[in-house]
Amino acid sequence: MNGMMIVSAALAGAAMWLWPGDGGVGRLKRAQDDGDRTAPSATLLLEMLAVSIRQGASIPRALDAVGTAWGGECGGLMIRTAVALHRGAGWSNAWALACGDSRFGPLMMLVADTLEPSWRHGSSPLPRIEAAAEQIDKDSRRRIEEAAAKLGVRMLVPTGLCFLPSFILIGIVPAIASFGFELFG
């Protein structure tokens, strides 16, 4: 249920972002002109493919639709792959350019590896897409938790350096001063 809410929110946001009246063509051209500075989230990309496939699109059509919606360099790689698959290219040949890309290659390899068994055997890609998205989320959560644990240790020294002088000035110095006044006073 939670995953569907995220997908719905992401698609609603994408629809609002693409709304400029020209069917998103203007945004696609702007993204290509800007050099496509944004790299897509792997989870979002997989979820968008899953939504497209759930609506009855074939793998090449889903790649084309998501690539068109995403736009830019990454979207162009997906569109080229979809065109190659439509023209009858083999799976490896169709993905060669996308997977060899210096910037988006790892993401494209993830998508290709996730969809390949379904392409070759004719089974539904949805279970593999969902499993890949869950694994990516688990890995991200683990990395965040590890970074948070390291941050706690790193914050100890600066916090100690801030509190130690105040503890000495507020706690130790007045105690020594009052003890000194009692002895000599």
PDB file of C-alpha atoms in Angstrom:
ATOM      1  CA  MET A   1       0.000   0.000   0.000  1.00  0.00           C
ATOM      2  CA  ASN A   2       2.784   2.404   0.929  1.00  0.00           C
ATOM      3  CA  GLY A   3       4.618   1.781  -2.336  1.00  0.00           C
ATOM      4  CA  MET A   4       1.478   2.563  -4.340  1.00  0.00           C
ATOM      5  CA  MET A   5       1.078   5.853  -2.472  1.00  0.00           C
ATOM      6  CA  ILE A   6       4.674   6.789  -3.301  1.00  0.00           C
ATOM      7  CA  VAL A   7       4.188   5.880  -6.953  1.00  0.00           C
ATOM      8  CA  SER A   8       0.933   7.841  -7.117  1.00  0.00           C
ATOM      9  CA  ALA A   9       2.555  10.880  -5.545  1.00  0.00           C
ATOM     10  CA  ALA A  10       5.565  10.633  -7.859  1.00  0.00           C
ATOM     11  CA  LEU A  11       3.364  10.331 -10.949  1.00  0.00           C
ATOM     12  CA  ALA A  12       1.161  13.215  -9.814  1.00  0.00           C
ATOM     13  CA  GLY A  13       4.266  15.335  -9.309  1.00  0.00           C
ATOM     14  CA  ALA A  14       5.602  14.318 -12.706  1.00  0.00           C
ATOM     15  CA  ALA A  15       2.261  15.187 -14.319  1.00  0.00           C
ATOM     16  CA  MET A  16       2.294  18.638 -12.729  1.00  0.00           C
ATOM     17  CA  TRP A  17       5.905  19.149 -13.786  1.00  0.00           C
ATOM     18  CA  LEU A  18       5.167  18.104 -17.364  1.00  0.00           C
ATOM     19  CA  TRP A  19       1.952  20.174 -17.630  1.00  0.00           C
ATOM     20  CA  PRO A  20       3.244  23.164 -19.703  1.00  0.00           C
ATOM     21  CA  GLY A  21       0.683  22.597 -22.442  1.00  0.00           C
ATOM     22  CA  ASP A  22       3.060  21.261 -25.073  1.00  0.00           C
ATOM     23  CA  GLY A  23       2.769  17.675 -23.856  1.00  0.00           C
ATOM     24  CA  GLY A  24       6.098  17.878 -22.048  1.00  0.00           C
ATOM     25  CA  VAL A  25       8.078  18.483 -25.252  1.00  0.00           C
ATOM     26  CA  GLY A  26       9.334  21.825 -23.928  1.00  0.00           C
ATOM     27  CA  ARG A  27      10.589  20.238 -20.711  1.00  0.00           C
ATOM     28  CA  LEU A  28      12.250  17.436 -22.661  1.00  0.00           C
ATOM     29  CA  LYS A  29      14.056  19.938 -24.871  1.00  0.00           C
ATOM     30  CA  ARG A  30      15.043  22.087 -21.875  1.00  0.00           C
ATOM     31  CA  ALA A  31      16.460  19.032 -20.097  1.00  0.00           C
ATOM     32  CA  GLN A  32      18.468  18.083 -23.176  1.00  0.00           C
ATOM     33  CA  ASP A  33      19.686  21.678 -23.576  1.00  0.00           C
ATOM     34  CA  ASP A  34      20.686  21.881 -19.897  1.00  0.00           C
ATOM     35  CA  GLY A  35      22.782  18.734 -20.190  1.00  0.00           C
ATOM     36  CA  ASP A  36      20.354  16.830 -17.911  1.00  0.00           C
ATOM     37  CA  ARG A  37      21.984  17.607 -14.590  1.00  0.00           C
ATOM     38  CA  THR A  38      19.642  15.340 -12.638  1.00  0.00           C
ATOM     39  CA  ALA A  39      20.273  11.619 -12.436  1.00  0.00           C
ATOM     40  CA  PRO A  40      17.096   9.663 -11.827  1.00  0.00           C
ATOM     41  CA  SER A  41      16.540   7.707  -8.671  1.00  0.00           C
ATOM     42  CA  ALA A  42      16.803   4.007  -9.481  1.00  0.00           C
ATOM     43  CA  THR A  43      13.771   3.240  -7.332  1.00  0.00           C
ATOM     44  CA  LEU A  44      11.670   5.918  -9.011  1.00  0.00           C
ATOM     45  CA  LEU A  45      12.719   4.750 -12.458  1.00  0.00           C
ATOM     46  CA  LEU A  46      11.828   1.123 -11.629  1.00  0.00           C
ATOM     47  CA  GLU A  47       8.494   2.157 -10.105  1.00  0.00           C
ATOM     48  CA  MET A  48       7.646   4.200 -13.198  1.00  0.00           C
ATOM     49  CA  LEU A  49       8.427   1.163 -15.369  1.00  0.00           C
ATOM     50  CA  ALA A  50       6.259  -0.999 -13.098  1.00  0.00           C
ATOM     51  CA  VAL A  51       3.312   1.397 -13.372  1.00  0.00           C
ATOM     52  CA  SER A  52       3.638   1.452 -17.151  1.00  0.00           C
ATOM     53  CA  ILE A  53       3.798  -2.345 -17.340  1.00  0.00           C
ATOM     54  CA  ARG A  54       0.848  -2.716 -14.950  1.00  0.00           C
ATOM     55  CA  GLN A  55      -1.162  -0.585 -17.378  1.00  0.00           C
ATOM     56  CA  GLY A  56      -0.457  -3.143 -20.114  1.00  0.00           C
ATOM     57  CA  ALA A  57       2.611  -1.723 -21.841  1.00  0.00           C
ATOM     58  CA  SER A  58       5.223  -4.068 -23.234  1.00  0.00           C
ATOM     59  CA  ILE A  59       8.810  -3.710 -22.019  1.00  0.00           C
ATOM     60  CA  PRO A  60       9.903  -1.631 -25.054  1.00  0.00           C
ATOM     61  CA  ARG A  61       6.793   0.562 -24.806  1.00  0.00           C
ATOM     62  CA  ALA A  62       7.348   1.043 -21.060  1.00  0.00           C
ATOM     63  CA  LEU A  63      10.984   2.020 -21.695  1.00  0.00           C
ATOM     64  CA  ASP A  64       9.854   4.462 -24.377  1.00  0.00           C
ATOM     65  CA  ALA A  65       7.147   6.013 -22.170  1.00  0.00           C
ATOM     66  CA  VAL A  66       9.379   6.378 -19.118  1.00  0.00           C
ATOM     67  CA  GLY A  67      12.272   7.643 -21.219  1.00  0.00           C
ATOM     68  CA  THR A  68      10.024  10.241 -22.839  1.00  0.00           C
ATOM     69  CA  ALA A  69       8.646  11.306 -19.461  1.00  0.00           C
ATOM     70  CA  TRP A  70      12.096  11.519 -17.887  1.00  0.00           C
ATOM     71  CA  GLY A  71      13.735  13.263 -20.804  1.00  0.00           C
ATOM     72  CA  GLY A  72      17.301  14.372 -21.067  1.00  0.00           C
ATOM     73  CA  GLU A  73      20.280  12.134 -21.642  1.00  0.00           C
ATOM     74  CA  CYS A  74      18.997   9.285 -19.464  1.00  0.00           C
ATOM     75  CA  GLY A  75      15.577   9.320 -21.113  1.00  0.00           C
ATOM     76  CA  GLY A  76      17.220   9.366 -24.519  1.00  0.00           C
ATOM     77  CA  LEU A  77      19.176   6.221 -23.696  1.00  0.00           C
ATOM     78  CA  MET A  78      15.959   4.456 -22.688  1.00  0.00           C
ATOM     79  CA  ILE A  79      14.191   5.623 -25.856  1.00  0.00           C
ATOM     80  CA  ARG A  80      17.066   4.409 -28.066  1.00  0.00           C
ATOM     81  CA  THR A  81      16.967   1.043 -26.310  1.00  0.00           C
ATOM     82  CA  ALA A  82      13.202   0.803 -26.815  1.00  0.00           C
ATOM     83  CA  VAL A  83      13.560   1.656 -30.527  1.00  0.00           C
ATOM     84  CA  ALA A  84      16.273  -1.003 -30.933  1.00  0.00           C
ATOM     85  CA  LEU A  85      14.061  -3.611 -29.232  1.00  0.00           C
ATOM     86  CA  HIS A  86      11.108  -2.620 -31.460  1.00  0.00           C
ATOM     87  CA  ARG A  87      13.305  -3.093 -34.530  1.00  0.00           C
ATOM     88  CA  GLY A  88      14.224  -6.618 -33.452  1.00  0.00           C
ATOM     89  CA  ALA A  89      17.704  -6.120 -32.008  1.00  0.00           C
ATOM     90  CA  GLY A  90      18.865  -8.666 -29.472  1.00  0.00           C
ATOM     91  CA  TRP A  91      18.654  -7.772 -25.804  1.00  0.00           C
ATOM     92  CA  SER A  92      22.404  -7.297 -25.340  1.00  0.00           C
ATOM     93  CA  ASN A  93      22.777  -5.284 -28.548  1.00  0.00           C
ATOM     94  CA  ALA A  94      19.833  -3.034 -27.685  1.00  0.00           C
ATOM     95  CA  TRP A  95      21.250  -2.216 -24.244  1.00  0.00           C
ATOM     96  CA  ALA A  96      24.917  -1.912 -25.309  1.00  0.00           C
ATOM     97  CA  LEU A  97      24.890   1.873 -25.782  1.00  0.00           C
ATOM     98  CA  ALA A  98      22.850   2.570 -22.646  1.00  0.00           C
ATOM     99  CA  CYS A  99      24.898   0.259 -20.392  1.00  0.00           C
ATOM    100  CA  GLY A 100      28.159   1.620 -21.783  1.00  0.00           C
ATOM    101  CA  ASP A 101      27.251   5.228 -20.964  1.00  0.00           C
ATOM    102  CA  SER A 102      29.765   6.817 -18.598  1.00  0.00           C
ATOM    103  CA  ARG A 103      27.156   8.631 -16.501  1.00  0.00           C
ATOM    104  CA  PHE A 104      24.040   6.450 -16.572  1.00  0.00           C
ATOM    105  CA  GLY A 105      25.608   3.057 -17.359  1.00  0.00           C
ATOM    106  CA  PRO A 106      25.211   1.517 -13.886  1.00  0.00           C
ATOM    107  CA  LEU A 107      21.566   2.581 -13.717  1.00  0.00           C
ATOM    108  CA  MET A 108      20.886   1.240 -17.201  1.00  0.00           C
ATOM    109  CA  MET A 109      22.627  -2.062 -16.301  1.00  0.00           C
ATOM    110  CA  LEU A 110      20.352  -2.365 -13.275  1.00  0.00           C
ATOM    111  CA  VAL A 111      17.258  -1.836 -15.428  1.00  0.00           C
ATOM    112  CA  ALA A 112      18.529  -4.217 -18.130  1.00  0.00           C
ATOM    113  CA  ASP A 113      19.402  -6.937 -15.593  1.00  0.00           C
ATOM    114  CA  THR A 114      16.013  -6.544 -13.914  1.00  0.00           C
ATOM    115  CA  LEU A 115      14.031  -6.817 -17.146  1.00  0.00           C
ATOM    116  CA  GLU A 116      16.133  -9.367 -19.067  1.00  0.00           C
ATOM    117  CA  PRO A 117      14.652 -12.614 -17.645  1.00  0.00           C
ATOM    118  CA  SER A 118      11.152 -11.366 -18.435  1.00  0.00           C
ATOM    119  CA  TRP A 119      12.188 -10.436 -21.977  1.00  0.00           C
ATOM    120  CA  ARG A 120      13.832 -13.789 -22.614  1.00  0.00           C
ATOM    121  CA  HIS A 121      11.210 -16.017 -20.967  1.00  0.00           C
ATOM    122  CA  GLY A 122       8.016 -14.009 -21.419  1.00  0.00           C
ATOM    123  CA  SER A 123       7.218 -13.813 -17.714  1.00  0.00           C
ATOM    124  CA  SER A 124       5.928 -10.768 -15.878  1.00  0.00           C
ATOM    125  CA  PRO A 125       8.710  -8.324 -14.938  1.00  0.00           C
ATOM    126  CA  LEU A 126       6.744  -6.920 -12.002  1.00  0.00           C
ATOM    127  CA  PRO A 127       8.053  -9.275  -9.287  1.00  0.00           C
ATOM    128  CA  ARG A 128      11.669  -8.622 -10.314  1.00  0.00           C
ATOM    129  CA  ILE A 129      11.077  -4.854 -10.520  1.00  0.00           C
ATOM    130  CA  GLU A 130       9.505  -4.824  -7.058  1.00  0.00           C
ATOM    131  CA  ALA A 131      12.296  -6.970  -5.623  1.00  0.00           C
ATOM    132  CA  ALA A 132      14.982  -4.736  -7.155  1.00  0.00           C
ATOM    133  CA  ALA A 133      13.286  -1.586  -5.828  1.00  0.00           C
ATOM    134  CA  GLU A 134      12.993  -3.108  -2.343  1.00  0.00           C
ATOM    135  CA  GLN A 135      16.663  -4.133  -2.389  1.00  0.00           C
ATOM    136  CA  ILE A 136      17.722  -0.640  -3.434  1.00  0.00           C
ATOM    137  CA  ASP A 137      15.628   0.846  -0.610  1.00  0.00           C
ATOM    138  CA  LYS A 138      17.114  -1.587   1.924  1.00  0.00           C
ATOM    139  CA  ASP A 139      20.657  -0.780   0.782  1.00  0.00           C
ATOM    140  CA  SER A 140      19.949   2.955   0.976  1.00  0.00           C
ATOM    141  CA  ARG A 141      18.442   2.610   4.447  1.00  0.00           C
ATOM    142  CA  ARG A 142      21.461   0.596   5.606  1.00  0.00           C
ATOM    143  CA  ARG A 143      23.888   3.209   4.255  1.00  0.00           C
ATOM    144  CA  ILE A 144      21.931   5.987   5.956  1.00  0.00           C
ATOM    145  CA  GLU A 145      21.920   4.123   9.272  1.00  0.00           C
ATOM    146  CA  GLU A 146      25.664   3.474   9.036  1.00  0.00           C
ATOM    147  CA  ALA A 147      26.331   7.138   8.243  1.00  0.00           C
ATOM    148  CA  ALA A 148      24.131   8.213  11.160  1.00  0.00           C
ATOM    149  CA  ALA A 149      26.054   5.921  13.528  1.00  0.00           C
ATOM    150  CA  LYS A 150      29.374   7.363  12.311  1.00  0.00           C
ATOM    151  CA  LEU A 151      27.995  10.876  12.663  1.00  0.00           C
ATOM    152  CA  GLY A 152      27.197  10.248  16.326  1.00  0.00           C
ATOM    153  CA  VAL A 153      30.813   9.303  16.984  1.00  0.00           C
ATOM    154  CA  ARG A 154      32.128  12.260  14.986  1.00  0.00           C
ATOM    155  CA  MET A 155      29.892  14.678  16.880  1.00  0.00           C
ATOM    156  CA  LEU A 156      31.205  13.492  20.250  1.00  0.00           C
ATOM    157  CA  VAL A 157      34.560  15.311  20.038  1.00  0.00           C
ATOM    158  CA  PRO A 158      33.207  18.745  19.013  1.00  0.00           C
ATOM    159  CA  THR A 159      30.392  18.457  21.527  1.00  0.00           C
ATOM    160  CA  GLY A 160      32.860  17.510  24.240  1.00  0.00           C
ATOM    161  CA  LEU A 161      35.122  20.406  23.318  1.00  0.00           C
ATOM    162  CA  CYS A 162      32.165  22.775  23.607  1.00  0.00           C
ATOM    163  CA  PHE A 163      30.794  21.419  26.883  1.00  0.00           C
ATOM    164  CA  LEU A 164      34.091  20.834  28.693  1.00  0.00           C
ATOM    165  CA  PRO A 165      35.033  24.535  29.001  1.00  0.00           C
ATOM    166  CA  SER A 166      31.507  25.483  30.070  1.00  0.00           C
ATOM    167  CA  PHE A 167      31.453  22.662  32.617  1.00  0.00           C
ATOM    168  CA  ILE A 168      34.778  23.876  34.025  1.00  0.00           C
ATOM    169  CA  LEU A 169      33.649  27.520  34.128  1.00  0.00           C
ATOM    170  CA  ILE A 170      30.191  26.861  35.535  1.00  0.00           C
ATOM    171  CA  GLY A 171      30.798  23.822  37.711  1.00  0.00           C
ATOM    172  CA  ILE A 172      34.445  23.506  38.732  1.00  0.00           C
ATOM    173  CA  VAL A 173      35.599  27.150  39.073  1.00  0.00           C
ATOM    174  CA  PRO A 174      32.705  28.213  41.361  1.00  0.00           C
ATOM    175  CA  ALA A 175      33.198  25.082  43.500  1.00  0.00           C
ATOM    176  CA  ILE A 176      36.936  25.798  43.886  1.00  0.00           C
ATOM    177  CA  ALA A 177      36.197  29.475  44.565  1.00  0.00           C
ATOM    178  CA  SER A 178      33.647  28.682  47.292  1.00  0.00           C
ATOM    179  CA  PHE A 179      36.000  26.121  48.805  1.00  0.00           C
ATOM    180  CA  GLY A 180      38.811  28.721  48.731  1.00  0.00           C
ATOM    181  CA  PHE A 181      36.615  31.328  50.472  1.00  0.00           C
ATOM    182  CA  GLU A 182      35.791  28.837  53.251  1.00  0.00           C
ATOM    183  CA  LEU A 183      39.442  27.976  53.810  1.00  0.00           C
ATOM    184  CA  PHE A 184      40.856  31.487  53.663  1.00  0.00           C
ATOM    185  CA  GLY A 185      37.878  33.530  54.258  1.00  0.00           C
TER     186      GLY A 185
END
